[in-house]
Short mmCIF file of C-alpha atoms in Angstrom, two decimals:
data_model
loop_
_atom_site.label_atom_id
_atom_site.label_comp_id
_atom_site.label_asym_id
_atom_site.label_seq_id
_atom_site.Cartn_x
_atom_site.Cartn_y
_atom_site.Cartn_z
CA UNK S 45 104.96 159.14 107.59
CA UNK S 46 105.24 158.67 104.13
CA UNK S 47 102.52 155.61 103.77
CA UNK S 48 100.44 157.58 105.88
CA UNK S 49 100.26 160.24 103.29
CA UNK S 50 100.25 157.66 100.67
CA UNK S 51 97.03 156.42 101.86
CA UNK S 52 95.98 159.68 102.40
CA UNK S 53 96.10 160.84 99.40
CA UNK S 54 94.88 157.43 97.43
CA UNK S 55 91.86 156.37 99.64
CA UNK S 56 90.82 153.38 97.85
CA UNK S 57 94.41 151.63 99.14
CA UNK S 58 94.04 149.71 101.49
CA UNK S 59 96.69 147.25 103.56
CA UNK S 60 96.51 143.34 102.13
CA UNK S 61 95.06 140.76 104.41
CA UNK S 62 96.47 137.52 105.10
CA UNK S 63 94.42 134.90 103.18
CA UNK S 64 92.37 133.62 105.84
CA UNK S 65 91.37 136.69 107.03
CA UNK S 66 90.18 137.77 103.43
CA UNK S 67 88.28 134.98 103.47
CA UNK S 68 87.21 134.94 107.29
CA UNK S 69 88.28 131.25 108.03
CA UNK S 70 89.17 130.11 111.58
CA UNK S 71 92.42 130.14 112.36
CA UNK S 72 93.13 126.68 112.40
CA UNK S 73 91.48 125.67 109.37
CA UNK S 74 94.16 127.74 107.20
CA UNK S 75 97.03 125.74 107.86
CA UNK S 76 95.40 122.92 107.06
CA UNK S 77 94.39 123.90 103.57
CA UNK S 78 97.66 124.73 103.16
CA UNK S 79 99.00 121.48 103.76
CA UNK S 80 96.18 119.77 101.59
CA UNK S 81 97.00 121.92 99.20
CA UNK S 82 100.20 121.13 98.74
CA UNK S 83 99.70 117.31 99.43
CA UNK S 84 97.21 117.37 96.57
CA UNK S 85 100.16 118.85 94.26
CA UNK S 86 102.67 116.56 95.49
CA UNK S 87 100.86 113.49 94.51
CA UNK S 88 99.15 115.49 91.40
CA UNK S 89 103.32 115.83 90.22
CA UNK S 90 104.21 112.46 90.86
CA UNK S 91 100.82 110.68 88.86
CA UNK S 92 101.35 113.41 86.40
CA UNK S 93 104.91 112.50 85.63
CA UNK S 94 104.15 109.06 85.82
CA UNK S 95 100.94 109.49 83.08
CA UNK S 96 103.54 111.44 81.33
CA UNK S 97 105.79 108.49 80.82
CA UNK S 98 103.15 106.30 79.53
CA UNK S 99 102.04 109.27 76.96
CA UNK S 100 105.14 109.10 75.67
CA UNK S 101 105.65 105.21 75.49
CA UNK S 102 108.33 105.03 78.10
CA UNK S 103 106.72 103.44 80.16
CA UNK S 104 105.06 100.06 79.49
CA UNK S 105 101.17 99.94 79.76
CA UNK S 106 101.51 96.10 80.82
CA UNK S 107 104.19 96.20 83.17
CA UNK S 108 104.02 99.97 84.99
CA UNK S 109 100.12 100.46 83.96
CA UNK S 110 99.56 104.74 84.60
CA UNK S 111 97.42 105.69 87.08
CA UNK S 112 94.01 106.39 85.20
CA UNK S 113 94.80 101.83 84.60
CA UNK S 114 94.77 100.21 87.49
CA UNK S 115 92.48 103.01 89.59
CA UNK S 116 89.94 103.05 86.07
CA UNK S 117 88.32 99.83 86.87
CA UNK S 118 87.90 99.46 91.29
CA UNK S 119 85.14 96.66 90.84
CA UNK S 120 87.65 94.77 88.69
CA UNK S 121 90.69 95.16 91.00
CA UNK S 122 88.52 94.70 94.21
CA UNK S 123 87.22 91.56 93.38
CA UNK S 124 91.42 89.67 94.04
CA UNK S 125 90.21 90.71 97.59
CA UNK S 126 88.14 87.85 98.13
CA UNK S 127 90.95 85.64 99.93
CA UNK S 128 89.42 84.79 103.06
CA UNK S 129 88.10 81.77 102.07
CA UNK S 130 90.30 80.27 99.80
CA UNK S 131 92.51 77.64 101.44
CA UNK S 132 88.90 75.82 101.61
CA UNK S 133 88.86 73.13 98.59
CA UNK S 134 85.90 74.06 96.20
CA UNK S 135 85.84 77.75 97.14
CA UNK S 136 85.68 79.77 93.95
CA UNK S 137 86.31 83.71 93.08
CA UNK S 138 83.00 84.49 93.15
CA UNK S 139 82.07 82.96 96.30
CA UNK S 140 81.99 84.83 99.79
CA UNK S 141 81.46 88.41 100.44
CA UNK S 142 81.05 90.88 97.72
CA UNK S 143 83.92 92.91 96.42
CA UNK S 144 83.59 96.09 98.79
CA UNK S 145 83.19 94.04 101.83
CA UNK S 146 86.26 91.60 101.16
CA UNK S 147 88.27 94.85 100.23
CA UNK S 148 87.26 96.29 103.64
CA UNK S 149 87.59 92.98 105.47
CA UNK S 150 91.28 92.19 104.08
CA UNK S 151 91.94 96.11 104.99
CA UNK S 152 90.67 95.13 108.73
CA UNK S 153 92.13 92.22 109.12
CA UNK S 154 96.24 94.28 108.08
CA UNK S 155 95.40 96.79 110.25
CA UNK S 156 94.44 94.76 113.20
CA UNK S 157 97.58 93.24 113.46
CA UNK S 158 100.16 96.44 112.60
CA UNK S 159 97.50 98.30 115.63
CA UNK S 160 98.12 94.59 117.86
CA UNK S 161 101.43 94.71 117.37
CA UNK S 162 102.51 97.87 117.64
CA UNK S 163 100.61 98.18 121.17
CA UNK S 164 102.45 95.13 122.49
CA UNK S 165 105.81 96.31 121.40
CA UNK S 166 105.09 99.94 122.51
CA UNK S 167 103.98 98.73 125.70
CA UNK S 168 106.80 96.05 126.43
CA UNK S 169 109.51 97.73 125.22
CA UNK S 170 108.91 100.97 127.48
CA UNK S 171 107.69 98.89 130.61
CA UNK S 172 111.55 96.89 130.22
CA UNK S 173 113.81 99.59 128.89
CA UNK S 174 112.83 102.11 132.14
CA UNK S 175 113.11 99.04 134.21
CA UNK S 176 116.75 98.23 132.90
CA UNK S 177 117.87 101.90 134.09
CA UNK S 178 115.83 101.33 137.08
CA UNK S 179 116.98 97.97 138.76
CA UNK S 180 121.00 97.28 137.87
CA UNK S 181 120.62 93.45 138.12
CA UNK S 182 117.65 93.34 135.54
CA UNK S 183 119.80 95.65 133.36
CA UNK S 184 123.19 93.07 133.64
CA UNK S 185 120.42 90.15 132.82
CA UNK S 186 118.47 91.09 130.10
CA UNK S 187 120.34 94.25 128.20
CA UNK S 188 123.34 91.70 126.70
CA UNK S 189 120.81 89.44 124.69
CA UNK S 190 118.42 92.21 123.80
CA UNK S 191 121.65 94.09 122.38
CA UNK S 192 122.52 90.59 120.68
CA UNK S 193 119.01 90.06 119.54
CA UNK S 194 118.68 93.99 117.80
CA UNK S 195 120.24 93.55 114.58
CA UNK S 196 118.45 90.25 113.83
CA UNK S 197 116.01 91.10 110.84
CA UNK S 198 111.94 90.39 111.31
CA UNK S 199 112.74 88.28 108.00
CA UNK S 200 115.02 85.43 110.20
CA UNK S 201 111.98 85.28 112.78
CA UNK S 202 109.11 83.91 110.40
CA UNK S 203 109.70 80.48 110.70
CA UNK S 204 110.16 80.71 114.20
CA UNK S 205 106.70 82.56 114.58
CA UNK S 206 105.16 79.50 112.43
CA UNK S 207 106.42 77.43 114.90
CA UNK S 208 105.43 78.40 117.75
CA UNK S 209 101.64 80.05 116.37
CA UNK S 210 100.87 78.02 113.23
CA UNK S 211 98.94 79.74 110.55
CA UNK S 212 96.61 83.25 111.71
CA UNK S 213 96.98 86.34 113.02
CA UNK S 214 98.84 85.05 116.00
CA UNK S 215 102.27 84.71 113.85
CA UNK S 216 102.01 88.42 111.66
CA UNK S 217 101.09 89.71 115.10
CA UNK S 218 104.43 88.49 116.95
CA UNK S 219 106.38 89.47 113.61
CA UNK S 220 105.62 93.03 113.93
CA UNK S 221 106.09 93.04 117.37
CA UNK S 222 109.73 91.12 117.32
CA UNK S 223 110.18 94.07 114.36
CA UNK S 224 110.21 96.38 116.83
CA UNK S 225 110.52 95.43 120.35
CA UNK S 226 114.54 95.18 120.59
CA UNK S 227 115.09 98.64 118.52
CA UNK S 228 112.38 100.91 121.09
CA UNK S 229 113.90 99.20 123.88
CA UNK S 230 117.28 100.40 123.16
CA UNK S 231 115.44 103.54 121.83
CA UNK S 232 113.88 104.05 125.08
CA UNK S 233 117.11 103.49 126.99
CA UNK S 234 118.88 106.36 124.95
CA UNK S 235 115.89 108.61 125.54
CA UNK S 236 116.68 108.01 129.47
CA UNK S 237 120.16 108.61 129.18
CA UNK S 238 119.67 111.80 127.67
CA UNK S 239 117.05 113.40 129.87
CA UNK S 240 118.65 116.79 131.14
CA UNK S 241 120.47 116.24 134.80
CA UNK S 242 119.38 119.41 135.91
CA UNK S 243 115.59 117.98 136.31
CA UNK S 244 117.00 115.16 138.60
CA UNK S 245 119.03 117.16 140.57
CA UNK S 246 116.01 119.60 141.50
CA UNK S 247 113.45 116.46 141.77
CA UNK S 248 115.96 114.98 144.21
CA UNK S 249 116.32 118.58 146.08
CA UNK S 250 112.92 118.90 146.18
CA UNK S 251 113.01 115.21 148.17
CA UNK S 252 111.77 112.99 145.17
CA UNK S 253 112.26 109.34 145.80
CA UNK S 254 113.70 107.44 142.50
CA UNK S 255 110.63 105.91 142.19
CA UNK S 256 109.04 109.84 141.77
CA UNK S 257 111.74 110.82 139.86
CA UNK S 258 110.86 108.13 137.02
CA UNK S 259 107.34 108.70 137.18
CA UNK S 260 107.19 112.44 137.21
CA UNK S 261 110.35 113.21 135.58
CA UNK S 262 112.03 111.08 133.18
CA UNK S 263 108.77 109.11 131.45
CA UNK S 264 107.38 112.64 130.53
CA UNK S 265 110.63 113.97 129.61
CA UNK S 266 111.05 110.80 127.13
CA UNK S 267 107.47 110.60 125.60
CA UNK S 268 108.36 112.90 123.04
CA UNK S 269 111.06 111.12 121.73
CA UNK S 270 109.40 108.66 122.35
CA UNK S 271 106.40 109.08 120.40
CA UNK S 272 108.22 110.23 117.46
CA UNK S 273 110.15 106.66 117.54
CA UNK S 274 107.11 105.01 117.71
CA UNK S 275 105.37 107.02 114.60
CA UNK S 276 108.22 105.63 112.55
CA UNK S 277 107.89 102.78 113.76
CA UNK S 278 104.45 102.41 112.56
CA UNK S 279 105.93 102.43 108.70
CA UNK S 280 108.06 99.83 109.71
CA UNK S 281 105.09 97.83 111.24
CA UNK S 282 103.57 97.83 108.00
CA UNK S 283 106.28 96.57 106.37
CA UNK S 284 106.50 93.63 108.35
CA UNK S 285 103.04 92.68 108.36
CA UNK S 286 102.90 92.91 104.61
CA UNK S 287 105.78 90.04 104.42
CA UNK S 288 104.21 87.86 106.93
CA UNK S 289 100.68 88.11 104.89
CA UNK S 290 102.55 87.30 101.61
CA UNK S 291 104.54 84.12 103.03
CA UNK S 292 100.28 82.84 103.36
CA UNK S 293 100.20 83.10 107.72
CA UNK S 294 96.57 84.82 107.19
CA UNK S 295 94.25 86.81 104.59
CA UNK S 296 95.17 89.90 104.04
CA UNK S 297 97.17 92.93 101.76
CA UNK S 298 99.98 90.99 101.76
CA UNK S 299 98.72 88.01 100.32
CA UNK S 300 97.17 90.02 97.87
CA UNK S 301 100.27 91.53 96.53
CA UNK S 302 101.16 87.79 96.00
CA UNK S 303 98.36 86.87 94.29
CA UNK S 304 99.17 89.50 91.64
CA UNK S 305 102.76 88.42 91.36
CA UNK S 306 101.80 85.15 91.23
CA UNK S 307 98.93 85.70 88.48
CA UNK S 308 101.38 88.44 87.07
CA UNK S 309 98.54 91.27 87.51
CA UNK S 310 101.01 94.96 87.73
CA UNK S 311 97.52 96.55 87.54
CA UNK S 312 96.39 94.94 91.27
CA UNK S 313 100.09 95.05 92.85
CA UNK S 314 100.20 99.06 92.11
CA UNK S 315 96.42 98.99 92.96
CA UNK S 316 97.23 97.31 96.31
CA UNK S 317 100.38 99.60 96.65
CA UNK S 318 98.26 103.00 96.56
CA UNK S 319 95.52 101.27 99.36
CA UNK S 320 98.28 100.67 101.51
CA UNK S 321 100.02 104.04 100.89
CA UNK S 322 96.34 105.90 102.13
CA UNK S 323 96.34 103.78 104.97
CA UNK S 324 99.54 104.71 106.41
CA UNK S 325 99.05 108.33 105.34
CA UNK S 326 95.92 108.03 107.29
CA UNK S 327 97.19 106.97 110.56
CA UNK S 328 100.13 108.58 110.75
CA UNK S 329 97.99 111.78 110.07
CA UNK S 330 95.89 110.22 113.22
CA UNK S 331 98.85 109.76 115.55
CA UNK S 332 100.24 113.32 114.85
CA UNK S 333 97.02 114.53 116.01
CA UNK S 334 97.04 112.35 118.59
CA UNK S 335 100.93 112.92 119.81
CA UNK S 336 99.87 116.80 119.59
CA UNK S 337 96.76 115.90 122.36
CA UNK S 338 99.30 113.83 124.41
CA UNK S 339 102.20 116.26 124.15
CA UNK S 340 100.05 119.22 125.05
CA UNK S 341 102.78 121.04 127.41
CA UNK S 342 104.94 121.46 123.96
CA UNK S 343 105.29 124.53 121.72
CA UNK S 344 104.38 124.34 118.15
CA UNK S 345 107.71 125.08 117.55
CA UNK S 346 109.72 121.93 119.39
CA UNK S 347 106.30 119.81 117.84
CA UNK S 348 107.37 120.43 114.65
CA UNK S 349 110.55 119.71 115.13
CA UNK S 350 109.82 115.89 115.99
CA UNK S 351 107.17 115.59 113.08
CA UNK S 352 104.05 116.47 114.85
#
């Protein structure tokens, strides 16, 4: 009663808007200026800091160049990308593609095998870890040496994957997959042992066969957990395929972050860094929109509680 009369007597008052509706923006575009928004300040504090540091001669031009450095001059810094080619005797800097295209072909050639990999050992490690809670002899077979095999780091693996695929994508491909194939298994077999008992016991009263109750139960009740495992997962892809690159197994980021150590260039390594850093941002910004079209029977509220 009182703000009527309020507003009553002071016409020109009226009741504030939410932003987007000052502005008359969708609904869904809102939120996502927000987050832009604050993703633009997040990395504005951190390169301001870090040109801060260099103002004030903490930090060493030579060794940790600011960022105004080594993103100043992209021509310069894209022109290391030309590694395709090298191994060949008599191939020079300058020869090949030009500096854009070996930047985007050494960018293709990463991504193809994190994307390879991470499909195989998506794939595998679902397909095997439902069918070790589904068949009791498989499990007693397979579930002691994949248990044994878990903590053994990608690292120990490289020479095998030499080995056994020589020099190419074959060998960074079966890195990131070893990376991750024995931890989603057991990840997928803790996702099953966790699904609620109360949706089994009304699948089987409804007269669900085992075989239904895995299909039409328990795989949609794990995908979410699922999914989220396998968006971290994709940092740890990266990870992996950066190592293999850098040990020389095929062109690519990798090998040029070890061209810069090697030619002791801080302005390409950081350079480097900050490509690789967009291209993870990027996809996992792609598979959260993609886990939101998947998971479509979720609120908003459990989505954001796995990181969608």
């Amino acid at each position: 009663m009182a703000v009527d009369l309020a507003r009553a007597a002071v016409p020109h008052i009226r009741p504030r808007l939410p932003f987007g509706q000052r502005l008359a923006l969708p609904d869904g575009l809102v939120p996502l200026l927000q987050r832009t928004g604050w993703m633009l300040v997040s990395v504005g504090c951190f390169a301001g800091l870090w040109e801060l540091l260099w103002a004030l001669g903490i930090a060493d031009a030579k060794l940790l160049p600011p960022p105004h450095i080594f993103l100043g001059n992209l021509a310069e810094q894209a022109r290391f990308f030309n590694t395709a080619q090298r191994w060949q005797i008599g191939t020079g800097m300058n020869a090949g593609p030009s500096p854009a295209m070996a930047v985007l072909i050494t960018v293709l050639a990463s991504t193809g095998r994190v994307l390879a990999g991470l499909a195989l050992a998506a794939t595998l490690s679902i397909l095997v870890g439902v069918a070790i809670r589904y068949v009791v002899l498989f499990e007693r077979l397979t579930l002691p040496t994949i248990t044994l095999l878990a903590p053994v780091s990608p690292i120990a693996w490289l020479p095998v994957a030499i080995f056994m695929f020589g020099i190419g994508n074959a060998p960074a491909i079966f890195m990131v997959f070893i990376a991750l194939f024995f931890t989603m298994v057991l990840s997928t077999i803790h996702q099953i042992d966790g699904v609620n008992r109360n949706y089994i016991n009304v699948a089987r009263t409804m007269g669900a066969t085992k075989r239904q109750i895995y299909a039409r139960v328990i795989v949609p009740a794990i995908l979410p957990g699922l999914l989220a495992v396998l968006r971290l997962n994709l940092f740890g892809a990266w990870m992996v395929v950066l190592v293999a690159e850098a040990t020389g197994v095929g062109y690519g980021l990798g090998q040029v972050i070890m061209l810069a150590r090697n030619t002791f260039n801080p302005s390409l390594v950081f350079f480097t860094i900050t490509l690789i850093g967009l291209l993870g941002f990027a996809f996992d910004l792609l598979f959260r929109l993609v886990q939101r079209r998947m998971l479509y029977w979720l609120p908003r509220d459990a989505g954001s509680s796995l990181g969608l």
